[in-house]
Amino acid sequence: MATTSSSSKRHSILPPAGPKPPVQFSSSITIADSALLTGSHPITISSESVVHPRARLESLGGRITIGRRCIIHERSTVGAVGTSNRTATTDKGVTLGDYVTVEVGAAIEAGDTVVGDGTIVGVGCKVGAGAVVGKHCTLTPHTEIAAGDVVPDFTVVYSNGVRRPDRRGVAELRNKGQTRQIEVLRRMIPSNPAKFQ
Amino acid sequence: MSRRPPRGEYIETDTGNKVARKATLVGTQNIILGGKTVIQPEVMIRGDLIRSVQAQSSSGGAPASNTAVAIGRYCFLSRGCCLRPPGRLYKGAFTYMPLRIGDHVFVGPGSVVQAAFIGNHVHIGSKVAVGESAIIKDYVRILDGSVVPPNMVIPSFSVVAGQPARVIGEVPEGGHEAFELRDLYKTVGNNPQPAPS
Amino acid sequence: MAPLSPYTYIQCPCSDPGNLSSATRSSNPSSPADEDCFDPRAPRSNYSLYPLEYLLFCDDCHQIRCPRCVAEEIVAYYCPSCLFEVPSSNLKSEGNRCTRSCFQCPVCIGPLSVSSLETQPESNLLSAPDNAPAPHTGPYILSCSYCNWSSTEIGITFDKPNNIHAQLAKQRNGGTTRLTAKERKDRRKDMAQSGLRSQSPTPASPAATSGTGQTQEPLDLETQFTNLKTFYQRQLAESNSSHGSSMDLSSLGDLGFASPNSLSRIMSIYTGGGLHDKKAKARAGVMREALSPDEGLQLSDLDESPAIAHLHTHGHAGTITTEQRLAQPPNLGEPHLHGATRFESTLRPIPYLLRTKRSKRCPICRHIISKPEAKVQTTRFRIRLVAGSYIPSITIKPLNNPAALPETLEPLKPVQYVLTFKNPIFDPVKITLASPSKTPGRFGSKVTVLCPQFEIDANTDVWDEALKDGGDASGTSRKRQQQQQQQRRGDDGGQQAEAGKIWERGRNWVSIVVEVVPASLRLDRLATTTTGKGQDERETKEVRDDDDEEEEEEEEEEEQEDRKGKKAIVDTSPLKEDEDVLEIPMFVRIEWEADSVGDDMLGGGSSAPARDKDVKEKRELAYWCVLGLGRVRQD
Amino acid sequence: MSTSTGSAILPHRSVANIRTPAGAGGQSSGLSTPNRPNVASNFGSPSSLRAEEDILIIEFGTRKLQIGFAGDAVPRGSIWFGPDQQRRVGDFREWQADYHHDWRKGASGDRWGKDHELWQSDIRGFDLGLMSDKLERVLRDAYTRYLLIDSRPRRIVCVLPSGLPIPLLSASLDCLFSRFSPPTISLMSSEVALTAAAGMRSALVIDMGWNETVVTSIYEYREVQCSRTIRGGRMLTEQTHHFLASYLPQTQKKPANENSDKTKEYVLSFEECDDVASRLVWCKPFHAPNAAEPGEGLQTVEEHDDESGENNPTTPTKKTSGITTVPLKSSGAPISLELPSDSLSEPCENAFFDSRYSPDSFDDHELPIHILVYNSLLKLPLDVRAICMPRIIFTGGCANVLGLRGRIFDEVSHMVQTRGWDGVVGKAVEQFRTNPKLKRKGSRHRAAGASSSSQDGGGQEQDGVWHDAANVTPEVDPIEEQLKKKNKDVASTQGEMRVIESLGAWSGASLITHLKVPAVALIDRELWLQYGVSGASKANEIDPKAQQRQSLGAAGLMKGASSSAWTLGVWGPT
């Protein structure tokens, strides 16, 4: 159809080839070749995680570690150089636990930022540098976690920062769902790890 | 947006679609544009996330229908918005469902739309997050910055806002014409015309 | 503050003092009643101003109709969530909320969805074969996919995934079952027997009443109401048999009859004699007081220490916000609420309020002016007479750079705006504008309408428009050049758009220029700005040749003396919300000659022949409107 | 459309829809499902105007409006007044993401919380027009959002506090008549409605409302006496504000500013303080000055004692060593205060009891509630008092303050025991009490009724019930006599203190209207539009019979009403 012509041209405008960061990929990950990896610190992605097209992993601010079965959606930025002028004490930029989902357009700033296992970082969220988000938290869309803020485990942050405990106890279920999703995604997203190695 | 790079900023298809060269359309073969639809730069459409149930061989849906995103006529996708089909667990298996959009639908800049269905004459403001498999009927206005929760059904003639979004008013009888996007369509493209005063 | 884009509000003539009731007429001067100038910022104005699209138009009265002055009729009821139509008979019995499975989250009022508490998930290794997933089996829960609230938090689950409403009605929070209306009736029956027995010892002693009343759980709202009603009705029935039927009505006949200071009359009842006395006897004779719970008597339990303890253990987080409390529907299942819904544990899912499709009539001539299709799913209208197709629309643009809006208006620096009036009807109209030279309110800005009177050509039907399109484009380009010149000249603040001349004219539109001198928002200037125009002239001139300093100083001096005089009347309270927005009240009068057959104004083509008819009739329409230009910078 | 289309569409002709249930649902069905409007119980001919079949009940409060159909157990909707209703139509700014409402520069900035009220009791310089605008908008909202009815004329019953000033009343009636054109409006006093909703004929209604607390004695559906104090919700909220403000850092820096703080400037938004007041503020249980005193015998008191006493672990006073964190935003920078939960009862203390000061230091308009209650009981004639004491009804928003009702009850009953029904207090009385010789002599010339106190102060200790008060009462209520004749064993309680739950004024009105009891103040539209308030004739000039007849015969038909004079009842000119 008509738009195919555009798609062909689109490849001409691919990400600017910056300094290639040293990467450490598990063999079982899925990473789209239009994902953007920049920076100097190493980027580690553990087994069966999925990186969508146009997702950005920036290791300028420090090393980026992504756990197992995480999903990094398009346009999200992991390791964004924080607007909050906060200097990382260690070289750890961002650490994502296992089963973490980073939704479309979310930004996780670099600088000892930690996101716990099974946590969802919603659409358009912003996690400030040095913030520590606990396990199995849910950040609803457009939530902003201030730099250095701490979100305890099993917390839901909604309606501009209101917090409440998540009492559903469905962490296991969610992980399972994530697994299913990954199964599907790895079939759909043509993976090209070689490009980044 | 009426500045003109030497080589037309937009690709104008024979059906009158105006697709910006800087737009990212993934899986174009699964994207249907009804015609006279404007796709501005930095728009992203995930056509690659097709429904995968038939692959799962459960619920043998028509295998032919691989359409991931179907967009009607006179739609206007503003700069930086993102359309992606909603995913959900269907009988324990994960699958994406097609995203269907009617005519005269305006999607504001920076919005992320994961609805299942959007009717005709819908205005989605800027920085809106439309949750997965939401259903938006005709003549709905979603104000800027709203977060439409997943699975929400928005009836016709609703004004919607808030986090989470709720119906906060009704579209008055005199407000229908405001949803028309024909004039807006004229104002963009490679030789845009000024909006009629 | 975001730069607000110019807007127009219209005051519906129905709120003119003439059409208002005596009370409103007799109200303060702050009402927009005084015709000479209408203050858009008077608190009452907010109730009479509407954006154009909210206004309808009665084709026979030739009047604007606003939501306040139309008669509504309901075409259909439906649930906004499941979009099912609800017959109005159900509305009477089941009330105003959806009785299927549509609920809102009591915490965040997002939609709740029914899901099943699934069984233990099997091992989630990718390698593990994805065998057929367990079919959904109960128990089911309501859960919010936004804030992750779930009905398990209030200890409620459901056996069936459908008809949640009914299942919920049977459950109290914590899952304890509650009697339905029918069951309650049966219970009342046998309660009646036990009640008779319990009444034999003197119920005067609390022991007896507590014997029946307090041991059982307190009556819930619904039950108490029903009991009371039956209790009263039984007595009315009894009295019917004994006295004449009018007597029983007199039993409660003079509710709120006496005034507090009529103690003497009461006393006369006892001191015997007097018609009152007899009446009292007769009256009281038929109506006694409720004595037991099954008659609706409910002794209250004043011991709230458990709740207090709960409050202190759970603290602020355990209590619900005001919004959440207000969103809660009255819970018939609970005893009369003295702060019953106070804790998160007492929240209930909120069944969706139904919505309606309504058609609208002109209250005067009873003609329908808006009528939607009956079907819930369709969005078509059978009739839709919107004001937008009868009265000219007004669009506002800054003269100098039509493209970008100025962030804020510079105080005391003249700006020019182009008002474009577009004529929707198929007759040429004559428009007369009137606006106060100084906007009302604490900060009066100077306003000059350069061309307060002009004519707009008739609207033409779609074809002409299409043909004219090309011409229009060129016209606009011409306009551009003009404006560029204007811009050059505009910078040195010279008068360019000369008074009395319209700025530009199109097929069915005319644009004119308005010059405003925004007032300074400085509170210490208040004294001066409240003085006459002459001084403002001076101010503005001086600002134009921009040496603010000395001007400032003499300003100050002036204020010194001004203050002495004016202190009393000047209100120097801090800036109110939106007081920095420059709003111009403008009185618009439209005159036109229309064919006496007024129906042709809506449809496009039909007007062409109609215009040939020589039967013309003069019409006019007049109303206040408010032009919001922008925010004035606070210096 | 993807989603399933609506089921079979029913005809919207209201005849079809409305009548069928009316036919089907007889008296009985009306009973079984109480939340059905009283279409059922219309034994008036169904040919009366259809739209009128459901009668609207509107209860007016200072801060909220409750509205619904007669026959329902609860109102369909209750709407609180707030600043957001006062915006222009189509102004959705409060929903914009970047919009922050600065309460300091609200439409009525200095008038803290005033735009949450429909009216003020002080109507000097009060814009009645604005009030009726507010009222109209809220009502229209209720019509479309909660009642889901169109604007065809319906009969309206207004439930109003009996103390409502005439200008406010007439303005409201004007608004109703001119904008909603009901054929008739009948007025009902909320106190009486409350009494009826408790199944009582008489009661002592303690209405702890927003602007003030009103204690009204109802006897035989008549308001016998009513007294008021300014200690109400508003005071509670302001006290809460002072309380919170005193904990804020910025105010602690400048304690000198404290009293100026009290007078004028506010550091927190009304909304926030109101929120805290309704969520966290509670009331300490009653503590007798000296616990050794006999007469702690009242059952209720005992409960409170031993739960507030040492032996009971679950006592709040024990637990309240805990800390309650209160997050505050409106003070500028968001801050969360760590307050001892115990201290959160201070606002309540100061607002309603002010036990710091001696009882006689108060003005009449600011009496602490328990004193007010006691006095109003004291003022009552003996037998009325005996009837009212066991029929105490708490209502109003502040009745929701946890523990407040119990506290007041105990305070009052304590006063009753210690002071008896003796208006005179002071040293002389004390000596007189303590001195037995004087006492015996005195007890003769003391009024028989008033003597109830001291003696049965002894008598009641056993079972904690004041049988004596009942027995001592010389003349027995003739009505009760008649009742006794009628059904032997039924006697009504007298003398002992007792608190009764009422369903609330709205439900009461709904009940009464449902029973087709005509209210005395029945106003006809035409007449009102002609004459307004001035047309009303004095309450006692009206023959209730005539009223009933006309409202009996075809529900409030024009000729019926216009033929006879009408009145505003309690509210009317006297």
Short mmCIF file of N, CA, C and O in Angstrom, two decimals, chain D residues 13 32 69 120 135 156 171 190 335 385 488:
data_model
loop_
_atom_site.label_atom_id
_atom_site.label_comp_id
_atom_site.label_asym_id
_atom_site.label_seq_id
_atom_site.Cartn_x
_atom_site.Cartn_y
_atom_site.Cartn_z
N ARG D 13 -42.89 7.52 25.76
CA ARG D 13 -44.09 8.25 26.21
C ARG D 13 -44.28 7.98 27.69
O ARG D 13 -44.54 6.86 28.10
N SER D 32 -42.87 -3.32 50.09
CA SER D 32 -41.77 -4.28 49.96
C SER D 32 -40.50 -3.61 49.47
O SER D 32 -39.43 -3.80 50.02
N PHE D 69 -36.76 11.45 45.49
CA PHE D 69 -38.20 11.29 45.30
C PHE D 69 -38.86 10.85 46.60
O PHE D 69 -38.29 10.07 47.36
N GLN D 120 -25.42 32.35 54.12
CA GLN D 120 -25.01 32.61 55.49
C GLN D 120 -26.24 33.06 56.28
O GLN D 120 -27.15 33.67 55.74
N LEU D 135 -28.11 28.05 43.61
CA LEU D 135 -29.15 27.05 43.86
C LEU D 135 -29.63 26.46 42.55
O LEU D 135 -29.69 25.25 42.36
N ILE D 156 -42.98 19.91 44.68
CA ILE D 156 -41.73 19.92 45.44
C ILE D 156 -42.02 20.07 46.92
O ILE D 156 -42.91 20.83 47.31
N ALA D 171 -36.19 33.93 48.56
CA ALA D 171 -35.32 33.87 47.38
C ALA D 171 -35.27 32.46 46.83
O ALA D 171 -35.40 32.23 45.62
N SER D 190 -37.19 20.76 59.17
CA SER D 190 -36.33 19.58 59.22
C SER D 190 -36.38 18.93 60.59
O SER D 190 -36.31 17.71 60.70
N ILE D 335 4.15 19.34 53.13
CA ILE D 335 4.78 18.96 54.38
C ILE D 335 3.87 17.93 55.03
O ILE D 335 2.66 17.91 54.78
N ARG D 385 -40.31 18.00 79.33
CA ARG D 385 -38.94 17.56 79.55
C ARG D 385 -38.91 16.05 79.73
O ARG D 385 -38.12 15.34 79.10
N LYS D 488 -53.47 -1.68 75.65
CA LYS D 488 -53.19 -1.67 77.10
C LYS D 488 -51.71 -1.44 77.40
O LYS D 488 -51.30 -0.44 77.93
#
